[in-house]
Coordinates of N, CA and C in Angstrom, one line a residue:
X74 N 0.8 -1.2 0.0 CA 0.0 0.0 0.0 C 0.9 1.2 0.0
X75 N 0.4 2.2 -0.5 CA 1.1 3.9 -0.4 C 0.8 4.0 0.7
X76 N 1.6 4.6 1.2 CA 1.9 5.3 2.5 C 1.8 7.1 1.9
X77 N 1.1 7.6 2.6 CA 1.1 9.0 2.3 C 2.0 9.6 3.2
X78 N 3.1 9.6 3.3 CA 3.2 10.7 4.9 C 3.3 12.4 4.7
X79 N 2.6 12.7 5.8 CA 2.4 14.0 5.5 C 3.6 15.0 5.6
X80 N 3.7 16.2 5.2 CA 4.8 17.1 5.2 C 5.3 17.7 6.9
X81 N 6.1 17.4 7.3 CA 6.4 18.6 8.7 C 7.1 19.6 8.6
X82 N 6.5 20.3 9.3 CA 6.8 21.7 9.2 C 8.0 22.2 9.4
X83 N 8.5 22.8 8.0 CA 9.9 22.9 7.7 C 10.7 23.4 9.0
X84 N 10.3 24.4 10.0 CA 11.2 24.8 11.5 C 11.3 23.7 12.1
X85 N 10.7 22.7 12.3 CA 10.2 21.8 13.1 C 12.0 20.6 12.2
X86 N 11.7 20.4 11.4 CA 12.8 20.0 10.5 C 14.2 20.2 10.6
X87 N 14.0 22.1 10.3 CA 15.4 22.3 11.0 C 16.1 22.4 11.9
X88 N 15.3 21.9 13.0 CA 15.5 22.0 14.3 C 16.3 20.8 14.8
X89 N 15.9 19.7 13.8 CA 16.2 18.2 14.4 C 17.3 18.2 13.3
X90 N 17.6 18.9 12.0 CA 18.9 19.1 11.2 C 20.0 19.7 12.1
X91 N 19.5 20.9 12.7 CA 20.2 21.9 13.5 C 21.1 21.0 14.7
X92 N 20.4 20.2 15.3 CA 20.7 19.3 16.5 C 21.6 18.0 15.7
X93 N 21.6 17.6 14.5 CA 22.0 16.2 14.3 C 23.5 16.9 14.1
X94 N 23.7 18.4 13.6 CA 24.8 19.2 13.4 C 25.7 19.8 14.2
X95 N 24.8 19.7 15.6 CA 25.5 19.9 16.5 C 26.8 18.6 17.0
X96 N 27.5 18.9 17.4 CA 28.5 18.2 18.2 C 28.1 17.6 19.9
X97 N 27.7 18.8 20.1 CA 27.3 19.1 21.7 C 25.9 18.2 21.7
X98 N 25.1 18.6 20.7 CA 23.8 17.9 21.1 C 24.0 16.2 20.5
X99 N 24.3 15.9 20.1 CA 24.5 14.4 19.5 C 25.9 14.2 20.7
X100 N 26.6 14.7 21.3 CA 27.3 13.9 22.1 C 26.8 13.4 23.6
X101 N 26.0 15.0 23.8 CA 25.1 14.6 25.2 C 24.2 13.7 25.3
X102 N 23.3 13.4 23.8 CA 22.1 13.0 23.9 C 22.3 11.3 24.8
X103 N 21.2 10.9 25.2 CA 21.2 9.6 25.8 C 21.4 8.3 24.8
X104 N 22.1 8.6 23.8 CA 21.8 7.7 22.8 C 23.2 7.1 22.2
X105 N 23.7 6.3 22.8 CA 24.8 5.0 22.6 C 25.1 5.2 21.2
X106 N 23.7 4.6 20.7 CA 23.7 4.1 19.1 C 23.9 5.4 18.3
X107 N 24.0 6.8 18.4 CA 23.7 8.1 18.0 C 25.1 8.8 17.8
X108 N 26.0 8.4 18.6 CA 26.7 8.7 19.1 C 28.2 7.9 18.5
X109 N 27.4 6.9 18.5 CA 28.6 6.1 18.3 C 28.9 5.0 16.8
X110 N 27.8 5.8 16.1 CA 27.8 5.8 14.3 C 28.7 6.4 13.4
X111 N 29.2 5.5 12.6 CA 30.3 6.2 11.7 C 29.2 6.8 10.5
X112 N 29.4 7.5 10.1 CA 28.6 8.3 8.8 C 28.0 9.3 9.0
X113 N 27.3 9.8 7.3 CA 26.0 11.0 7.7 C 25.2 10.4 8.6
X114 N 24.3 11.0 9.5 CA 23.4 11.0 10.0 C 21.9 11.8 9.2
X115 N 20.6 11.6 8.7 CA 19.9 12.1 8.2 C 18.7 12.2 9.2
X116 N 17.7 13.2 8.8 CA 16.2 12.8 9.5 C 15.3 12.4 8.8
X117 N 14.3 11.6 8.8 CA 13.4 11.1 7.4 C 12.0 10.2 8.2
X118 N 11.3 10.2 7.5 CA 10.0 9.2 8.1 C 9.5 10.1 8.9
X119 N 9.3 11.9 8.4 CA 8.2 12.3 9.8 C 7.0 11.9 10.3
X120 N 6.8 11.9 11.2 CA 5.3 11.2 11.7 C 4.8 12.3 13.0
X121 N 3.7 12.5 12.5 CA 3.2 13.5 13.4 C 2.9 12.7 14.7
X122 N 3.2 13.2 16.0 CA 2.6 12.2 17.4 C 1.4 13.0 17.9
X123 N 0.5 12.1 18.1 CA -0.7 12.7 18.7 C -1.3 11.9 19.5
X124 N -1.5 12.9 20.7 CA -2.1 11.6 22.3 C -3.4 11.8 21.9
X125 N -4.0 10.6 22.9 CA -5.3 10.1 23.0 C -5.2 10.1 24.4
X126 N -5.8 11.4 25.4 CA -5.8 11.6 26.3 C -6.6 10.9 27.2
X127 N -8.2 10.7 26.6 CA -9.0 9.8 27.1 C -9.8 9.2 26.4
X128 N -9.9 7.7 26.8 CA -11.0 6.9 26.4 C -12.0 6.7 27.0
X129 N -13.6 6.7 26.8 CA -14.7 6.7 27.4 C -15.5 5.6 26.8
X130 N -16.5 5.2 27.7 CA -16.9 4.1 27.0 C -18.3 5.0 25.5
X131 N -18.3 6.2 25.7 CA -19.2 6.9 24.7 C -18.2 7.1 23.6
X132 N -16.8 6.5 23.3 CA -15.7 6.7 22.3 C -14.8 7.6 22.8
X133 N -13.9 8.5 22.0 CA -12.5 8.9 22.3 C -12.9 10.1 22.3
X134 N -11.9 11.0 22.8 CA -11.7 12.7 22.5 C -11.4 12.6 21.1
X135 N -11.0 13.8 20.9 CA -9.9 14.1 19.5 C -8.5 14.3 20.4
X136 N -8.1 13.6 19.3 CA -6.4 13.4 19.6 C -6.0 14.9 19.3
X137 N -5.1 15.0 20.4 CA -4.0 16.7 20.1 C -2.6 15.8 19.6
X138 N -2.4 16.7 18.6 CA -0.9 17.1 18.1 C 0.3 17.4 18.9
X139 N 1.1 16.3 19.8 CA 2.1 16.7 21.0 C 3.6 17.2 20.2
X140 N 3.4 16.7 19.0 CA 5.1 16.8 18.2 C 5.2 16.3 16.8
X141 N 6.7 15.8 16.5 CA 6.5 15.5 15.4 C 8.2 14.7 15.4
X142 N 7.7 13.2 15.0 CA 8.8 12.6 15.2 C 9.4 12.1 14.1
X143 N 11.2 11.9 13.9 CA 11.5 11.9 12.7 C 12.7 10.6 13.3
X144 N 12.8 9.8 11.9 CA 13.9 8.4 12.4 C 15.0 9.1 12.1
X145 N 16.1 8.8 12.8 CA 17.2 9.3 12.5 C 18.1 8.3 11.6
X146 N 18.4 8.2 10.7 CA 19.2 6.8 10.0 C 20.9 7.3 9.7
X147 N 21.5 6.1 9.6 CA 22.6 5.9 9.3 C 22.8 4.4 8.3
X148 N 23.8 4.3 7.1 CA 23.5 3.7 6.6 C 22.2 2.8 6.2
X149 N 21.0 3.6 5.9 CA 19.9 2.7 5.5 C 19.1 1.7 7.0
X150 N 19.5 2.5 8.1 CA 19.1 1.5 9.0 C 18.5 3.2 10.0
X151 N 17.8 2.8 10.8 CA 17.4 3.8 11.9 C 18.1 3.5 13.0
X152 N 18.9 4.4 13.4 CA 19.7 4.3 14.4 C 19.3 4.7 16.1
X153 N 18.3 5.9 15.9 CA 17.2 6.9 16.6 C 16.2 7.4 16.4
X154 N 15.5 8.2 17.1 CA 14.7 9.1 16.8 C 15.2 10.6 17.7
X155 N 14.1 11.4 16.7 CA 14.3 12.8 17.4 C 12.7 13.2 17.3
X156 N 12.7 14.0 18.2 CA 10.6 14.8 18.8 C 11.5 16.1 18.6
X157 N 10.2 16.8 18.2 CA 10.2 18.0 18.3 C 8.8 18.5 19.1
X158 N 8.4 20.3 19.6 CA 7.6 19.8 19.9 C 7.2 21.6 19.7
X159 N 6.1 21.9 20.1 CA 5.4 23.2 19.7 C 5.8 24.0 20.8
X160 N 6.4 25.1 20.8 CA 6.6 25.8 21.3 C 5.7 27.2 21.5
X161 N 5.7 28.2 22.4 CA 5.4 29.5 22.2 C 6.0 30.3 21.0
X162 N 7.0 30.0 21.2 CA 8.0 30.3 19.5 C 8.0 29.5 18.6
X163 N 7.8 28.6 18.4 CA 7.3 27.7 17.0 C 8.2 26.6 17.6
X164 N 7.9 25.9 16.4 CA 8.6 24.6 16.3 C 10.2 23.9 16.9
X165 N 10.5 23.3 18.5 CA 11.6 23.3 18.8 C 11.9 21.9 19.0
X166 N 13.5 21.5 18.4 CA 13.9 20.2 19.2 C 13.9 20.2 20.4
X167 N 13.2 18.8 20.4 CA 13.3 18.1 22.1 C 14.1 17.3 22.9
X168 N 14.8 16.0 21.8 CA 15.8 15.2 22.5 C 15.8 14.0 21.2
X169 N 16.7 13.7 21.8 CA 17.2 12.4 20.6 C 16.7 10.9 21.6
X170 N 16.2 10.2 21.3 CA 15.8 8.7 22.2 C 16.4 7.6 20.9
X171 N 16.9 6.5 21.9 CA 16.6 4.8 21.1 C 15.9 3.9 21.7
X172 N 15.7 3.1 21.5 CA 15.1 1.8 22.2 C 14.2 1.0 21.0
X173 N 13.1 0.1 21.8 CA 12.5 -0.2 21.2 C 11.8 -0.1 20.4
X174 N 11.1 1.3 20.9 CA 10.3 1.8 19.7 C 11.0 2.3 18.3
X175 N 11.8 2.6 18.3 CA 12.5 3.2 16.9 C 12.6 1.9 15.7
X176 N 13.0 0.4 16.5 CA 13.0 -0.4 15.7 C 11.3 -0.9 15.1
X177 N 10.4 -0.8 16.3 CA 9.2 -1.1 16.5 C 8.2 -0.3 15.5
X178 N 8.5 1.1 15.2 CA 8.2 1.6 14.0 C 8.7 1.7 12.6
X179 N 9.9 1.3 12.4 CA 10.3 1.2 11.1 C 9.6 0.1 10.6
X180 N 9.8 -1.1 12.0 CA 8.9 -2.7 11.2 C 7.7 -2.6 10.7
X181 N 6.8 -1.4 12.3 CA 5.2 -1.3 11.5 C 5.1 -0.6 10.0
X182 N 6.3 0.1 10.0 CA 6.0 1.2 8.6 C 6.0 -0.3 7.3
X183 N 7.3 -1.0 7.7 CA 7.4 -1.6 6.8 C 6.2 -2.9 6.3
X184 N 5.8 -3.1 7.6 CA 4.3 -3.9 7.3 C 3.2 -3.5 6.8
X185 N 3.2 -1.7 6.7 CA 2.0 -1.1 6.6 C 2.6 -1.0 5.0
X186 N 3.4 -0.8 4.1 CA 3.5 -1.0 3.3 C 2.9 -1.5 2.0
X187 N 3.1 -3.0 2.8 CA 2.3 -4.3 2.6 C 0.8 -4.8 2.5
X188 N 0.2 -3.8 3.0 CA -1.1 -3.7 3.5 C -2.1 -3.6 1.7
X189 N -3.3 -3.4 1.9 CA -4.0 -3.1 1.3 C -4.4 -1.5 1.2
X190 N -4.9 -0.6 0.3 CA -5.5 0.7 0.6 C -4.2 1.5 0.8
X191 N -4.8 2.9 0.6 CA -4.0 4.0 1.3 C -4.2 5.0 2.4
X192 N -3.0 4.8 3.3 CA -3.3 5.4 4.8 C -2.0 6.6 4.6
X193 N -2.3 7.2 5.8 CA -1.5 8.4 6.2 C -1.2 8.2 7.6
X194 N 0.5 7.8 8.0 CA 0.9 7.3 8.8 C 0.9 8.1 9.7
X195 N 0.5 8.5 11.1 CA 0.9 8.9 12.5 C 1.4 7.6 13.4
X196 N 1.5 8.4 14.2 CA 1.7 7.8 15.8 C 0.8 8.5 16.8
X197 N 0.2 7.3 17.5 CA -0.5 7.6 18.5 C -0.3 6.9 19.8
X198 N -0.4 8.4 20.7 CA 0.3 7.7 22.0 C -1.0 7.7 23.2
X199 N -1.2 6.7 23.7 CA -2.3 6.5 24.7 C -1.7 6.8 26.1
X200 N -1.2 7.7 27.0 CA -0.5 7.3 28.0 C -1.1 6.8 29.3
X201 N -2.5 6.5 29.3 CA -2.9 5.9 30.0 C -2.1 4.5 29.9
X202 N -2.5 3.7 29.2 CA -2.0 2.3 29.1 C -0.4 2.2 28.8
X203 N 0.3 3.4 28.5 CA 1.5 3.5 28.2 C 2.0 2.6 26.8
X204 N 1.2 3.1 26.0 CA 1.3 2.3 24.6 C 1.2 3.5 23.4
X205 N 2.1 3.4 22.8 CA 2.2 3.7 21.3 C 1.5 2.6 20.2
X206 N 0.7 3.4 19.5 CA 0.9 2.7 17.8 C 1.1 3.5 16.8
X207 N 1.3 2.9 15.9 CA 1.3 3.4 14.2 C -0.5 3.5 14.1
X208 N -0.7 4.6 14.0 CA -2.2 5.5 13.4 C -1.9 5.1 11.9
X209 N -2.6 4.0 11.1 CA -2.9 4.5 10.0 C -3.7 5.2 9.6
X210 N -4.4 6.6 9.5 CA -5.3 7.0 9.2 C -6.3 7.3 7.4
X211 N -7.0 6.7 7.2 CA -8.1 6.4 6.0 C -7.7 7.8 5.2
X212 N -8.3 8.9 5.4 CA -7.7 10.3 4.6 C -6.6 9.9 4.5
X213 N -5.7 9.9 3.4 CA -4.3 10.1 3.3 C -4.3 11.5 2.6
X214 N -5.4 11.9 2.4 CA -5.1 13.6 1.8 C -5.8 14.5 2.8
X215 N -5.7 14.5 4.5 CA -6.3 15.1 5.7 C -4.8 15.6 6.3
X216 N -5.3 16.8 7.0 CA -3.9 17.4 7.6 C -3.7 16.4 8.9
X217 N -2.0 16.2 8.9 CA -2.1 15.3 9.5 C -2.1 15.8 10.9
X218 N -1.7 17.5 11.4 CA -1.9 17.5 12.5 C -3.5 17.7 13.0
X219 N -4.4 17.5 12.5 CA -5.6 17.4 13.0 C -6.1 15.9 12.6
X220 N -7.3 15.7 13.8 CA -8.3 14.3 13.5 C -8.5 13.5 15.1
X221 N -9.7 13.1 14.2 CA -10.3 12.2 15.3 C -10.3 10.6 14.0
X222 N -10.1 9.5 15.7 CA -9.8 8.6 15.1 C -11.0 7.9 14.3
X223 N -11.1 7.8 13.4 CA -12.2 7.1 12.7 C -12.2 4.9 12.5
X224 N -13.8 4.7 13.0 CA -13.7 3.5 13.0 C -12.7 2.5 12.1
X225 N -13.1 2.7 10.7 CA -12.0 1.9 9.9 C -10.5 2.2 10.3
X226 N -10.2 3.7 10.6 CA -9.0 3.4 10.8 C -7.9 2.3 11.4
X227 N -6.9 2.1 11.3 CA -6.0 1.2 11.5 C -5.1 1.6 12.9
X228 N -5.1 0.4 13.8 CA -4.2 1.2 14.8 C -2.7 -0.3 15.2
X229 N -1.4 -0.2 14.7 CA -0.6 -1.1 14.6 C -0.2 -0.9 16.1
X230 N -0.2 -2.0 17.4 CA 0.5 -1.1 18.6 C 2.3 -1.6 18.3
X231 N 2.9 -1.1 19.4 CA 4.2 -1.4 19.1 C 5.1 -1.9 20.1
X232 N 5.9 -2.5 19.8 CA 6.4 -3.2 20.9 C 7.3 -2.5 21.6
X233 N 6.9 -2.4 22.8 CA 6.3 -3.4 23.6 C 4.9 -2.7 24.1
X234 N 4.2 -4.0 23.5 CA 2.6 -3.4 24.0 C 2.4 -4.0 25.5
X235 N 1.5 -3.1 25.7 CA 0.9 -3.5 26.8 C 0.6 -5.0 27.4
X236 N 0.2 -5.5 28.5 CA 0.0 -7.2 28.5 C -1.5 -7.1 27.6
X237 N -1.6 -8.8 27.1 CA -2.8 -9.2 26.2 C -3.3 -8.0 25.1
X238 N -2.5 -7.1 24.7 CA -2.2 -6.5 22.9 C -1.2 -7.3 22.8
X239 N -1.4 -8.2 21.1 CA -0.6 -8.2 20.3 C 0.0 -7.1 19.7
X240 N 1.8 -6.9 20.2 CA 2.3 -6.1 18.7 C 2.4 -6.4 17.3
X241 N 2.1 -5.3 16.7 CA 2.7 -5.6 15.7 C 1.4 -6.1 14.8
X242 N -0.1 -6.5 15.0 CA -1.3 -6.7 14.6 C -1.9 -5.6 14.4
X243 N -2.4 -5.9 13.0 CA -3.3 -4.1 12.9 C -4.8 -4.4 13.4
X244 N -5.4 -3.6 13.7 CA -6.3 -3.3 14.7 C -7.2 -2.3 14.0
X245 N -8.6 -2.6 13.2 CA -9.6 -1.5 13.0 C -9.7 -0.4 14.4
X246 N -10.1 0.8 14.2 CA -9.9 1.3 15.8 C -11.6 1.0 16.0
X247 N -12.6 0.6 15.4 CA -13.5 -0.2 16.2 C -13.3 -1.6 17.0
X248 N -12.4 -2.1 16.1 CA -12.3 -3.2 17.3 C -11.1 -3.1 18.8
X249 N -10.2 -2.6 18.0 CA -9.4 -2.2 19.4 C -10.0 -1.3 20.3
X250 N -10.5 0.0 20.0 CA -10.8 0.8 21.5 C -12.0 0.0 22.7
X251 N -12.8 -0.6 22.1 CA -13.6 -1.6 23.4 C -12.5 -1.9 24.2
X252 N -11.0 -2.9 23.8 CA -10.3 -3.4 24.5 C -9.7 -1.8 25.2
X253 N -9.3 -1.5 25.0 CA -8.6 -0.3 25.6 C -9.9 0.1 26.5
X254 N -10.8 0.5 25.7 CA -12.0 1.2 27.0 C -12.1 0.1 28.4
X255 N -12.2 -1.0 27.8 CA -12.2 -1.9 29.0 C -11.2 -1.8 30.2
X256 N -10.1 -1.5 29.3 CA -8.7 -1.6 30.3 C -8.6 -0.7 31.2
X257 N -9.5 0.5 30.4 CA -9.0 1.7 31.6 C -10.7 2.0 32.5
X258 N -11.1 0.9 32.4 CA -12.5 1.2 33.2 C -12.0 1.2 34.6
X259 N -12.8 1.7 35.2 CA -12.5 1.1 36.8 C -13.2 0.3 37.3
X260 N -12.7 -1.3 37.7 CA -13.8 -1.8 38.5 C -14.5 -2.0 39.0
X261 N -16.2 -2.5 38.4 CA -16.9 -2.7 38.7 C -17.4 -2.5 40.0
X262 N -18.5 -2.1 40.9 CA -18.7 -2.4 42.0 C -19.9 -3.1 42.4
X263 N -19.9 -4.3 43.2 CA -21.7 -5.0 43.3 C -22.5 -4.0 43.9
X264 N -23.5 -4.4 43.3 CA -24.6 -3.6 43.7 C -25.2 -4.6 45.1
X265 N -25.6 -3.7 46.6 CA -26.2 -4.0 47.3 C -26.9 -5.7 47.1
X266 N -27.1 -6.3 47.6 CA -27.9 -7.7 47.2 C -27.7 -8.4 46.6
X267 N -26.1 -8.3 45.7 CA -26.4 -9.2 44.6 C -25.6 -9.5 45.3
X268 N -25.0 -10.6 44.0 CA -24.0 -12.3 44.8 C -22.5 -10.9 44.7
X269 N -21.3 -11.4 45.1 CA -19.9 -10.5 44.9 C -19.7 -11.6 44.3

């Protein structure tokens, strides 16, 4: 499948160029693998990040626009990532990270590929359940920093998901948000008379 990804905003861009250029900032950053790469370093794969602050069992808010995340590669491989994030003054770098997630989204991109249809890739972060996924979202011609999640849309979580989500399984967000609404219910309480 096409992947649409949407454009980020060129400050936003040079902010995470500005930082890969630096010395100081790629030497402090927390990142082993960033640091300790022979070659150019590039930014590429923007993906807008947007939380899902709450889930209710009447469906979701609309997701806010927290940043905008870009893979950092070296030789054809992702080495990092870097966030940027909205400022009072516009568009500013935030920090360089690795771990799991950086490999965990290149795989979902690369599965979403594979897919059927055309989506427009985000990331969506739930921090309730402390889970990221790959947002495929249906508009691939919608701005990507606005939107609410729409049923068909696709939601890939990423490893490491939460217990009982499979990573790495795409997910209509009809069928996934029940499970998630469920997760973050608060237990039940008996009512007076009945059995506990």
């Amino acid at each position: 499948m096409p992947l649409h990804v949407p454009p980020a905003p060129a400050p936003a861009l040079r902010t995470v160029r500005t930082a890969l250029g630096s010395p100081t900032a790629v030497r402090e950053a927390r990142t082993p693998s960033l640091r300790d790469t022979q070659g150019p370093l590039t930014a590429e794969l923007p993906l807008p990040v947007h939380v899902l602050d709450r889930i209710t069992p009447a469906g979701t808010s609309a997701t806010r626009l927290a940043g905008w995340r870009f893979l950092i590669r070296c030789h054809e491989r992702a080495v990092a990532a870097a966030d940027t994030r909205l400022t009072p003054d516009g568009w500013a770098f935030s920090h360089f990270f690795e771990g799991p997630y950086v490999a965990a989204t290149e795989r979902a991109l690369r599965q979403a590929e594979t897919m059927q249809g055309s989506y427009q890739p985000r990331l969506l972060s739930v921090p309730e359940l402390y889970m990221l996924t790959l947002w495929l979202h249906g508009d691939f011609t919608a701005d990507g920093t606005k939107g609410h999640l729409a049923a068909t849309d696709l939601l890939v979580p990423l490893a490491p998901a939460p217990p009982g989500i499979a990573a790495h399984r795409p997910h209509r967000v009809a069928e996934l948000l029940p499970v998630l609404t469920n997760r973050l219910a608060p237990a039940a309480t008996p009512l007076l008379g009945s059995p506990a």
